[in-house]
């Protein structure tokens, strides 16, 4: 049920008079339709509605003068399914592959990061600074005017002093102004492709019109090192990604004897704890349960290292560091698993920020290939896809995968009473060659203990 | 008489327009359109304040010209600048936060809709003064020329600017000094409520531009393919060192001059006629008929754009309002060099 409110028709408008309705109760309206005319201090203007549906009720009579923002009509859900407005976006938002499985809001990175001008580097290596000799005030002035950082110039004058010519040369090298990543030209297909195969667009050379990066440029820049990456050139990129996933999963199912364990975890304490912590924080600083679950998984993996590592040449090689793979499904289909390195040392807030960051960049196509390699354990969260339990398939050569189902209120027995408690089923899929159910249980119990007492998730909580 | 939208016989799509480029051009126009449609809503709900001039209907112009510019080329626009900023690489987040007057906006929330500046994307702003961007573009191009950069400055302005002295002065100096400026006159027929023929004796603006001694073409500004083609030719010439060029882009704005005007100066029928030439829909019809893109592509593009707009709005809402103590900062120079300005 939507509302039509008195619109603001100018920054100085505080109220307006309804002149007449262009619709009656029961009429169908579509986003963008004229719904009424409104008189302001300046003129009478036809105003549009931003909802689609049936006019359920007109709340204001013609002639009435009301403040901007006052509800004037109620718009009910359309009875006919087909009444989509002319500029309806045609999105199919509910198809399962469109949102990442992790419980991530659209990311809210705090600021649009700007990149600095590339420095004018003359001489030996990328960032070598020189104790530059600036003898002449004229040269200094010139450098200032041309915005040349003289500490990065190796002078060719007497005693290595920087000459006018050096400065001019350096300025010419920076003459092309900063091209931050976002101002690069990238076709949507190239962007999508880069996200799929994890190519950092800032290193891709564009061959398209006006230097635009095209899909083929991204493919050319991809280093097909591991087998989830592209190999064949045939088929659409989605097909190729599907084929890569197929190979990996085939191998997993063929080589890895899985066992699965699951545990229903009471998340009421976590919920309270997060609500407390998030109070007073700005939306982009709030932590979601997904981040706390990542934190708990990382801590549990560190304390049960038998599950953290790789199966290599017939035996398990475990790792001290927890490099947490996080499965992100792409809108165009397929999956990528960016890795949060050294997750055992990252706080809930840090993991939250890292999660938003990688999800956003995975979708935008700005993951670096180094961020896709080296996971020691993976978490797959399908909670927001509405499933209760995820029995994951291990990504070889890793030893285990953690599955997170939806967080919902469920009946649980607490202190001898049945209560509705927020809970989720957390599962572990593990390689039976490396460990037995006993080890796996220890891992899940550890996760459970951490989530039941979330203060343990904080760095000094232990 | 204002110009009527003739049913043009469109040329076949150029051979080099493959599916990827077609999607790129299409998606860019859709990004601008959906961004602005959301702005209308947010203006009505008083989330966006100040003035808001919509580009809806004219998207093919910014999209087609920008497709031929590199990241180091510069752009100067007018108060109707959302499309230019977005097509040149200002992120939707930075643009939307600017609309909301947030510090995270591309102009730190100090410019609002009419003044989207972004040095990194080389967008030198909208400008509230009709014709005010022309000398700025001339200056940028002069700097590029003196420093021997091979960059082009594209300067967008409405046909209303042709009546300004700054237009005359900049056109003359640009031609005299061979400045690398691409003048893009978006002739949408009306300067607020004044039809071109009511204020100008000579209404063929390409011919007038040629009178300054520069190459000039009239272009169908509702057809992104034509704009792209014309921009390619002009940019190539300019980069080659032959001085400025001028495009008169015949186009039409579908909405009011600013957010709301009573639109007494034109008939609804006229607007409807022009909507038949909607740059997005007509391009879509052609590329779909040519089999370059299909419905699945369209659904995907729309979904991605919808996500991008949602994300930008959420980002803007979560942004910071400038603290009161900062209000007078950057109003006057404090004498420090431009390099020290904290960004
Ligand atoms: C120097 C100056 N004179 C008058 C105005 C008021 N004004 C604002 S927009 C406008 C119309 C300009 O029309 P046009 O250049 O065709 O651009 P459009 O709005 O059609 O994009 C006028 C006269 C102004 N902003 N600046």
Short mmCIF file of N, CA and C in Angstrom, two decimals, chain B residues 171-319:
data_model
loop_
_atom_site.label_atom_id
_atom_site.label_comp_id
_atom_site.label_asym_id
_atom_site.label_seq_id
_atom_site.Cartn_x
_atom_site.Cartn_y
_atom_site.Cartn_z
N UNK B 171 33.74 31.50 -28.98
CA UNK B 171 33.80 30.91 -30.32
C UNK B 171 34.90 31.60 -31.13
N UNK B 172 34.93 32.90 -31.05
CA UNK B 172 35.92 33.65 -31.82
C UNK B 172 37.35 33.30 -31.38
N UNK B 173 37.58 33.37 -30.07
CA UNK B 173 38.95 33.12 -29.60
C UNK B 173 39.37 31.67 -29.84
N UNK B 174 38.44 30.76 -29.67
CA UNK B 174 38.77 29.35 -29.87
C UNK B 174 39.20 29.12 -31.32
N UNK B 175 38.46 29.74 -32.24
CA UNK B 175 38.83 29.56 -33.65
C UNK B 175 40.14 30.29 -33.96
N UNK B 176 40.27 31.49 -33.39
CA UNK B 176 41.47 32.29 -33.65
C UNK B 176 42.73 31.57 -33.15
N UNK B 177 42.62 30.98 -31.97
CA UNK B 177 43.80 30.34 -31.37
C UNK B 177 43.83 28.83 -31.56
N UNK B 178 42.98 28.32 -32.41
CA UNK B 178 42.95 26.87 -32.68
C UNK B 178 42.81 26.04 -31.40
N UNK B 179 41.94 26.42 -30.53
CA UNK B 179 41.83 25.70 -29.26
C UNK B 179 41.09 24.37 -29.45
N UNK B 180 41.54 23.34 -28.73
CA UNK B 180 40.90 22.02 -28.87
C UNK B 180 39.59 21.92 -28.11
N UNK B 181 38.58 22.62 -28.57
CA UNK B 181 37.27 22.58 -27.92
C UNK B 181 36.26 21.93 -28.86
N UNK B 182 35.47 21.04 -28.31
CA UNK B 182 34.32 20.54 -29.06
C UNK B 182 33.09 21.24 -28.49
N UNK B 183 32.53 22.17 -29.24
CA UNK B 183 31.33 22.88 -28.80
C UNK B 183 30.11 22.02 -29.11
N UNK B 184 29.36 21.68 -28.10
CA UNK B 184 28.18 20.84 -28.29
C UNK B 184 26.94 21.65 -27.90
N UNK B 185 26.26 22.17 -28.89
CA UNK B 185 25.09 22.99 -28.61
C UNK B 185 23.87 22.08 -28.62
N UNK B 186 23.27 21.89 -27.47
CA UNK B 186 22.11 21.01 -27.38
C UNK B 186 20.86 21.84 -27.66
N UNK B 187 20.44 21.80 -28.90
CA UNK B 187 19.29 22.60 -29.29
C UNK B 187 18.01 21.83 -28.98
N UNK B 188 17.47 22.10 -27.79
CA UNK B 188 16.23 21.43 -27.40
C UNK B 188 15.03 22.35 -27.63
N UNK B 189 15.21 23.36 -28.44
CA UNK B 189 14.16 24.24 -28.95
C UNK B 189 13.69 25.34 -28.01
N UNK B 190 13.85 25.15 -26.73
CA UNK B 190 13.33 26.16 -25.82
C UNK B 190 14.37 26.57 -24.79
N UNK B 191 14.50 27.86 -24.61
CA UNK B 191 15.29 28.37 -23.50
C UNK B 191 14.26 28.76 -22.44
N UNK B 192 14.13 27.97 -21.44
CA UNK B 192 12.99 28.04 -20.53
C UNK B 192 11.72 28.05 -21.38
N UNK B 193 11.01 29.17 -21.45
CA UNK B 193 9.77 29.20 -22.24
C UNK B 193 9.92 29.88 -23.59
N UNK B 194 11.14 30.20 -23.98
CA UNK B 194 11.32 30.96 -25.22
C UNK B 194 11.82 30.07 -26.35
N UNK B 195 10.96 29.92 -27.35
CA UNK B 195 11.37 29.13 -28.52
C UNK B 195 12.45 29.91 -29.27
N UNK B 196 13.37 29.17 -29.85
CA UNK B 196 14.54 29.79 -30.50
C UNK B 196 14.14 30.89 -31.48
N UNK B 197 13.12 30.62 -32.30
CA UNK B 197 12.77 31.59 -33.35
C UNK B 197 12.17 32.86 -32.77
N UNK B 198 11.83 32.86 -31.51
CA UNK B 198 11.32 34.08 -30.89
C UNK B 198 12.44 35.02 -30.46
N UNK B 199 13.64 34.46 -30.32
CA UNK B 199 14.73 35.32 -29.87
C UNK B 199 15.84 35.49 -30.90
N UNK B 200 15.89 34.62 -31.88
CA UNK B 200 17.01 34.68 -32.82
C UNK B 200 16.49 34.87 -34.25
N UNK B 201 17.18 35.73 -34.99
CA UNK B 201 16.81 35.93 -36.39
C UNK B 201 17.30 34.76 -37.24
N UNK B 202 18.50 34.33 -36.96
CA UNK B 202 19.06 33.21 -37.72
C UNK B 202 19.06 31.99 -36.81
N UNK B 203 18.28 30.99 -37.17
CA UNK B 203 18.10 29.85 -36.26
C UNK B 203 18.91 28.62 -36.66
N UNK B 204 19.60 28.71 -37.78
CA UNK B 204 20.46 27.57 -38.14
C UNK B 204 21.79 27.77 -37.44
N UNK B 205 21.95 27.13 -36.31
CA UNK B 205 23.09 27.44 -35.45
C UNK B 205 24.39 26.87 -35.99
N UNK B 206 24.32 25.78 -36.74
CA UNK B 206 25.55 25.23 -37.32
C UNK B 206 26.10 26.21 -38.34
N UNK B 207 25.21 26.81 -39.10
CA UNK B 207 25.65 27.80 -40.08
C UNK B 207 26.27 28.99 -39.37
N UNK B 208 25.63 29.40 -38.30
CA UNK B 208 26.20 30.53 -37.56
C UNK B 208 27.59 30.19 -37.03
N UNK B 209 27.74 28.97 -36.51
CA UNK B 209 29.05 28.57 -35.97
C UNK B 209 30.11 28.58 -37.06
N UNK B 210 29.72 28.11 -38.23
CA UNK B 210 30.68 28.08 -39.34
C UNK B 210 31.18 29.49 -39.63
N UNK B 211 30.33 30.48 -39.36
CA UNK B 211 30.72 31.87 -39.57
C UNK B 211 31.89 32.32 -38.70
N UNK B 212 32.16 31.58 -37.63
CA UNK B 212 33.31 31.93 -36.79
C UNK B 212 34.59 31.31 -37.33
N UNK B 213 34.46 30.52 -38.36
CA UNK B 213 35.65 29.93 -38.94
C UNK B 213 35.99 28.58 -38.34
N UNK B 214 34.99 27.81 -37.98
CA UNK B 214 35.29 26.46 -37.49
C UNK B 214 34.36 25.46 -38.16
N UNK B 215 34.79 24.20 -38.16
CA UNK B 215 33.96 23.15 -38.73
C UNK B 215 32.71 22.99 -37.88
N UNK B 216 31.56 22.86 -38.52
CA UNK B 216 30.32 22.75 -37.76
C UNK B 216 29.36 21.80 -38.48
N UNK B 217 28.66 21.01 -37.67
CA UNK B 217 27.69 20.08 -38.24
C UNK B 217 26.38 20.13 -37.46
N UNK B 218 25.30 19.92 -38.17
CA UNK B 218 24.01 19.71 -37.50
C UNK B 218 23.81 18.20 -37.38
N UNK B 219 23.36 17.77 -36.20
CA UNK B 219 23.30 16.34 -35.92
C UNK B 219 21.94 16.00 -35.31
N UNK B 220 21.43 14.83 -35.62
CA UNK B 220 20.20 14.36 -34.97
C UNK B 220 20.56 13.92 -33.55
N UNK B 221 20.23 14.76 -32.60
CA UNK B 221 20.61 14.50 -31.22
C UNK B 221 19.72 13.49 -30.52
N UNK B 222 18.72 12.96 -31.21
CA UNK B 222 17.90 11.92 -30.59
C UNK B 222 18.43 10.54 -30.95
N UNK B 223 19.44 10.51 -31.80
CA UNK B 223 19.96 9.23 -32.28
C UNK B 223 21.40 9.08 -31.80
N UNK B 224 21.58 8.20 -30.84
CA UNK B 224 22.91 8.07 -30.24
C UNK B 224 23.95 7.62 -31.25
N UNK B 225 23.50 6.88 -32.27
CA UNK B 225 24.44 6.42 -33.29
C UNK B 225 24.96 7.62 -34.09
N UNK B 226 24.05 8.53 -34.42
CA UNK B 226 24.45 9.72 -35.17
C UNK B 226 25.36 10.61 -34.32
N UNK B 227 25.02 10.76 -33.05
CA UNK B 227 25.83 11.60 -32.18
C UNK B 227 27.23 11.01 -32.06
N UNK B 228 27.27 9.71 -31.87
CA UNK B 228 28.54 9.01 -31.74
C UNK B 228 29.38 9.21 -33.00
N UNK B 229 28.75 9.07 -34.14
CA UNK B 229 29.45 9.21 -35.41
C UNK B 229 30.00 10.64 -35.55
N UNK B 230 29.14 11.61 -35.27
CA UNK B 230 29.56 13.01 -35.43
C UNK B 230 30.67 13.35 -34.45
N UNK B 231 30.52 12.86 -33.22
CA UNK B 231 31.53 13.16 -32.21
C UNK B 231 32.86 12.53 -32.60
N UNK B 232 32.81 11.33 -33.15
CA UNK B 232 34.05 10.64 -33.56
C UNK B 232 34.80 11.50 -34.58
N UNK B 233 34.04 11.97 -35.56
CA UNK B 233 34.66 12.76 -36.62
C UNK B 233 35.24 14.05 -36.05
N UNK B 234 34.45 14.73 -35.22
CA UNK B 234 34.88 16.03 -34.69
C UNK B 234 36.08 15.86 -33.76
N UNK B 235 36.01 14.86 -32.88
CA UNK B 235 37.11 14.67 -31.92
C UNK B 235 38.41 14.32 -32.64
N UNK B 236 38.28 13.53 -33.67
CA UNK B 236 39.47 13.15 -34.42
C UNK B 236 40.13 14.39 -35.05
N UNK B 237 39.29 15.23 -35.61
CA UNK B 237 39.80 16.47 -36.21
C UNK B 237 40.50 17.34 -35.16
N UNK B 238 39.81 17.50 -34.04
CA UNK B 238 40.35 18.40 -33.00
C UNK B 238 41.67 17.85 -32.47
N UNK B 239 41.68 16.55 -32.21
CA UNK B 239 42.92 15.95 -31.70
C UNK B 239 44.04 16.06 -32.72
N UNK B 240 43.66 16.05 -33.96
CA UNK B 240 44.65 16.19 -35.02
C UNK B 240 45.22 17.59 -35.09
N UNK B 241 44.68 18.53 -34.32
CA UNK B 241 45.27 19.85 -34.24
C UNK B 241 44.61 20.89 -35.13
N UNK B 242 43.42 20.58 -35.66
CA UNK B 242 42.84 21.57 -36.58
C UNK B 242 41.88 22.53 -35.89
N UNK B 243 42.04 22.73 -34.60
CA UNK B 243 41.23 23.73 -33.93
C UNK B 243 39.86 23.23 -33.54
N UNK B 244 38.99 24.12 -33.10
CA UNK B 244 37.71 23.71 -32.52
C UNK B 244 36.72 23.20 -33.57
N UNK B 245 35.69 22.55 -33.10
CA UNK B 245 34.59 22.13 -33.96
C UNK B 245 33.29 22.32 -33.21
N UNK B 246 32.21 22.36 -33.96
CA UNK B 246 30.91 22.69 -33.38
C UNK B 246 29.88 21.67 -33.83
N UNK B 247 29.11 21.15 -32.89
CA UNK B 247 27.99 20.27 -33.24
C UNK B 247 26.71 20.93 -32.75
N UNK B 248 25.75 21.06 -33.64
CA UNK B 248 24.42 21.48 -33.20
C UNK B 248 23.60 20.21 -33.12
N UNK B 249 23.20 19.85 -31.90
CA UNK B 249 22.52 18.58 -31.69
C UNK B 249 21.05 18.84 -31.49
N UNK B 250 20.26 18.44 -32.46
CA UNK B 250 18.81 18.67 -32.37
C UNK B 250 18.19 17.67 -31.43
N UNK B 251 17.60 18.18 -30.38
CA UNK B 251 17.10 17.27 -29.35
C UNK B 251 15.86 17.88 -28.72
N UNK B 252 15.40 17.28 -27.65
CA UNK B 252 14.15 17.75 -27.04
C UNK B 252 14.14 17.31 -25.59
N UNK B 253 13.71 18.21 -24.71
CA UNK B 253 13.57 17.74 -23.33
C UNK B 253 12.11 17.36 -23.11
N UNK B 254 11.93 16.18 -22.53
CA UNK B 254 10.58 15.66 -22.34
C UNK B 254 9.90 16.27 -21.13
N UNK B 255 10.68 16.80 -20.22
CA UNK B 255 10.09 17.29 -18.99
C UNK B 255 10.20 18.80 -18.91
N UNK B 256 9.69 19.34 -17.82
CA UNK B 256 9.68 20.78 -17.63
C UNK B 256 11.11 21.33 -17.62
N UNK B 257 11.24 22.65 -17.77
CA UNK B 257 12.57 23.26 -17.79
C UNK B 257 13.35 22.93 -16.52
N UNK B 258 12.77 23.27 -15.39
CA UNK B 258 13.37 22.82 -14.14
C UNK B 258 12.37 21.84 -13.57
N UNK B 259 12.36 21.61 -12.29
CA UNK B 259 11.52 20.50 -11.84
C UNK B 259 10.08 20.65 -12.28
N UNK B 260 9.53 21.80 -12.06
CA UNK B 260 8.15 21.98 -12.47
C UNK B 260 8.02 23.34 -13.13
N UNK B 261 7.44 23.36 -14.30
CA UNK B 261 6.98 24.63 -14.83
C UNK B 261 5.64 24.32 -15.46
N UNK B 262 4.77 25.29 -15.57
CA UNK B 262 3.43 24.98 -16.07
C UNK B 262 3.40 24.62 -17.55
N UNK B 263 4.51 24.82 -18.23
CA UNK B 263 4.66 24.44 -19.65
C UNK B 263 3.56 25.03 -20.52
N UNK B 264 3.37 26.32 -20.37
CA UNK B 264 2.36 26.98 -21.20
C UNK B 264 2.87 27.26 -22.60
N UNK B 265 4.17 27.10 -22.79
CA UNK B 265 4.77 27.52 -24.05
C UNK B 265 4.78 26.43 -25.11
N UNK B 266 4.31 25.24 -24.75
CA UNK B 266 4.29 24.19 -25.77
C UNK B 266 3.10 23.28 -25.52
N UNK B 267 2.64 22.64 -26.60
CA UNK B 267 1.49 21.75 -26.48
C UNK B 267 1.91 20.38 -26.02
N UNK B 268 0.99 19.77 -25.29
CA UNK B 268 1.26 18.39 -24.89
C UNK B 268 1.46 17.49 -26.10
N UNK B 269 0.74 17.80 -27.18
CA UNK B 269 0.85 16.94 -28.38
C UNK B 269 2.28 16.98 -28.92
N UNK B 270 2.85 18.19 -28.85
CA UNK B 270 4.21 18.32 -29.36
C UNK B 270 5.16 17.42 -28.55
N UNK B 271 4.98 17.46 -27.24
CA UNK B 271 5.85 16.64 -26.39
C UNK B 271 5.65 15.16 -26.73
N UNK B 272 4.39 14.78 -26.89
CA UNK B 272 4.10 13.37 -27.19
C UNK B 272 4.73 12.96 -28.52
N UNK B 273 4.65 13.85 -29.51
CA UNK B 273 5.25 13.54 -30.80
C UNK B 273 6.74 13.25 -30.66
N UNK B 274 7.40 14.10 -29.88
CA UNK B 274 8.84 13.90 -29.71
C UNK B 274 9.13 12.63 -28.92
N UNK B 275 8.22 12.26 -28.05
CA UNK B 275 8.48 11.04 -27.28
C UNK B 275 8.53 9.81 -28.19
N UNK B 276 7.91 9.92 -29.36
CA UNK B 276 8.04 8.80 -30.31
C UNK B 276 9.48 8.60 -30.72
N UNK B 277 10.26 9.64 -30.55
CA UNK B 277 11.68 9.53 -30.92
C UNK B 277 12.54 9.37 -29.68
N UNK B 278 11.98 8.90 -28.61
CA UNK B 278 12.73 8.67 -27.37
C UNK B 278 14.08 8.02 -27.71
N UNK B 279 15.18 8.65 -27.32
CA UNK B 279 16.49 8.14 -27.73
C UNK B 279 16.76 6.72 -27.24
N UNK B 280 16.21 6.39 -26.07
CA UNK B 280 16.47 5.05 -25.52
C UNK B 280 15.65 4.01 -26.28
N UNK B 281 14.36 4.30 -26.40
CA UNK B 281 13.49 3.31 -27.04
C UNK B 281 13.82 3.14 -28.52
N UNK B 282 14.12 4.25 -29.19
CA UNK B 282 14.36 4.10 -30.62
C UNK B 282 15.68 3.35 -30.87
N UNK B 283 16.65 3.60 -30.04
CA UNK B 283 17.90 2.86 -30.18
C UNK B 283 17.66 1.38 -29.88
N UNK B 284 16.88 1.14 -28.83
CA UNK B 284 16.59 -0.24 -28.46
C UNK B 284 15.93 -0.98 -29.62
N UNK B 285 14.93 -0.33 -30.23
CA UNK B 285 14.21 -0.97 -31.32
C UNK B 285 15.19 -1.38 -32.43
N UNK B 286 16.12 -0.49 -32.71
CA UNK B 286 17.05 -0.80 -33.80
C UNK B 286 18.02 -1.91 -33.44
N UNK B 287 18.58 -1.85 -32.25
CA UNK B 287 19.56 -2.90 -31.93
C UNK B 287 18.89 -4.25 -31.71
N UNK B 288 17.64 -4.21 -31.23
CA UNK B 288 16.93 -5.48 -31.05
C UNK B 288 16.60 -6.06 -32.42
N UNK B 289 16.14 -5.19 -33.33
CA UNK B 289 15.79 -5.68 -34.66
C UNK B 289 17.03 -6.24 -35.36
N UNK B 290 18.18 -5.62 -35.08
CA UNK B 290 19.41 -6.09 -35.72
C UNK B 290 19.95 -7.35 -35.03
N UNK B 291 19.28 -7.76 -33.96
CA UNK B 291 19.72 -8.97 -33.26
C UNK B 291 20.98 -8.76 -32.41
N UNK B 292 21.33 -7.50 -32.17
CA UNK B 292 22.53 -7.26 -31.37
C UNK B 292 22.27 -7.53 -29.89
N UNK B 293 21.09 -7.12 -29.43
CA UNK B 293 20.73 -7.32 -28.03
C UNK B 293 19.34 -7.94 -27.98
N UNK B 294 19.06 -8.66 -26.90
CA UNK B 294 17.72 -9.22 -26.78
C UNK B 294 17.11 -8.85 -25.43
N UNK B 295 15.90 -9.32 -25.21
CA UNK B 295 15.18 -8.92 -24.01
C UNK B 295 15.94 -9.27 -22.73
N UNK B 296 16.63 -10.38 -22.75
CA UNK B 296 17.39 -10.76 -21.56
C UNK B 296 18.46 -9.72 -21.26
N UNK B 297 19.07 -9.20 -22.31
CA UNK B 297 20.07 -8.15 -22.11
C UNK B 297 19.42 -6.93 -21.47
N UNK B 298 18.24 -6.62 -21.95
CA UNK B 298 17.58 -5.43 -21.44
C UNK B 298 17.23 -5.60 -19.96
N UNK B 299 16.68 -6.77 -19.65
CA UNK B 299 16.31 -7.02 -18.25
C UNK B 299 17.55 -6.91 -17.36
N UNK B 300 18.64 -7.45 -17.84
CA UNK B 300 19.85 -7.42 -17.03
C UNK B 300 20.37 -6.00 -16.83
N UNK B 301 20.40 -5.26 -17.94
CA UNK B 301 20.86 -3.87 -17.84
C UNK B 301 19.97 -3.10 -16.85
N UNK B 302 18.67 -3.25 -17.01
CA UNK B 302 17.75 -2.51 -16.14
C UNK B 302 17.96 -2.90 -14.67
N UNK B 303 18.17 -4.19 -14.44
CA UNK B 303 18.34 -4.64 -13.06
C UNK B 303 19.63 -4.09 -12.47
N UNK B 304 20.67 -4.09 -13.27
CA UNK B 304 21.94 -3.57 -12.77
C UNK B 304 21.84 -2.08 -12.47
N UNK B 305 21.18 -1.39 -13.38
CA UNK B 305 21.04 0.06 -13.18
C UNK B 305 20.18 0.33 -11.95
N UNK B 306 19.10 -0.44 -11.81
CA UNK B 306 18.23 -0.24 -10.64
C UNK B 306 19.03 -0.43 -9.35
N UNK B 307 19.86 -1.44 -9.34
CA UNK B 307 20.70 -1.67 -8.16
C UNK B 307 21.65 -0.49 -7.93
N UNK B 308 22.20 -0.02 -9.02
CA UNK B 308 23.17 1.08 -8.90
C UNK B 308 22.47 2.33 -8.34
N UNK B 309 21.26 2.59 -8.82
CA UNK B 309 20.53 3.77 -8.34
C UNK B 309 20.17 3.58 -6.85
N UNK B 310 19.67 2.40 -6.53
CA UNK B 310 19.33 2.13 -5.12
C UNK B 310 20.54 2.36 -4.22
N UNK B 311 21.64 1.81 -4.68
CA UNK B 311 22.86 1.93 -3.90
C UNK B 311 23.26 3.39 -3.73
N UNK B 312 23.12 4.16 -4.81
CA UNK B 312 23.50 5.57 -4.74
C UNK B 312 22.61 6.33 -3.76
N UNK B 313 21.32 6.01 -3.77
CA UNK B 313 20.40 6.71 -2.87
C UNK B 313 20.72 6.35 -1.43
N UNK B 314 20.98 5.08 -1.21
CA UNK B 314 21.29 4.66 0.16
C UNK B 314 22.58 5.33 0.64
N UNK B 315 23.54 5.38 -0.27
CA UNK B 315 24.81 6.03 0.05
C UNK B 315 24.58 7.50 0.40
N UNK B 316 23.77 8.16 -0.42
CA UNK B 316 23.53 9.59 -0.21
C UNK B 316 22.81 9.81 1.12
N UNK B 317 21.82 8.99 1.39
CA UNK B 317 21.08 9.12 2.65
C UNK B 317 21.99 8.96 3.86
N UNK B 318 22.92 8.04 3.74
CA UNK B 318 23.83 7.78 4.85
C UNK B 318 24.95 8.80 4.94
N UNK B 319 24.96 9.75 4.03
CA UNK B 319 26.07 10.71 3.98
C UNK B 319 25.99 11.73 5.10
#
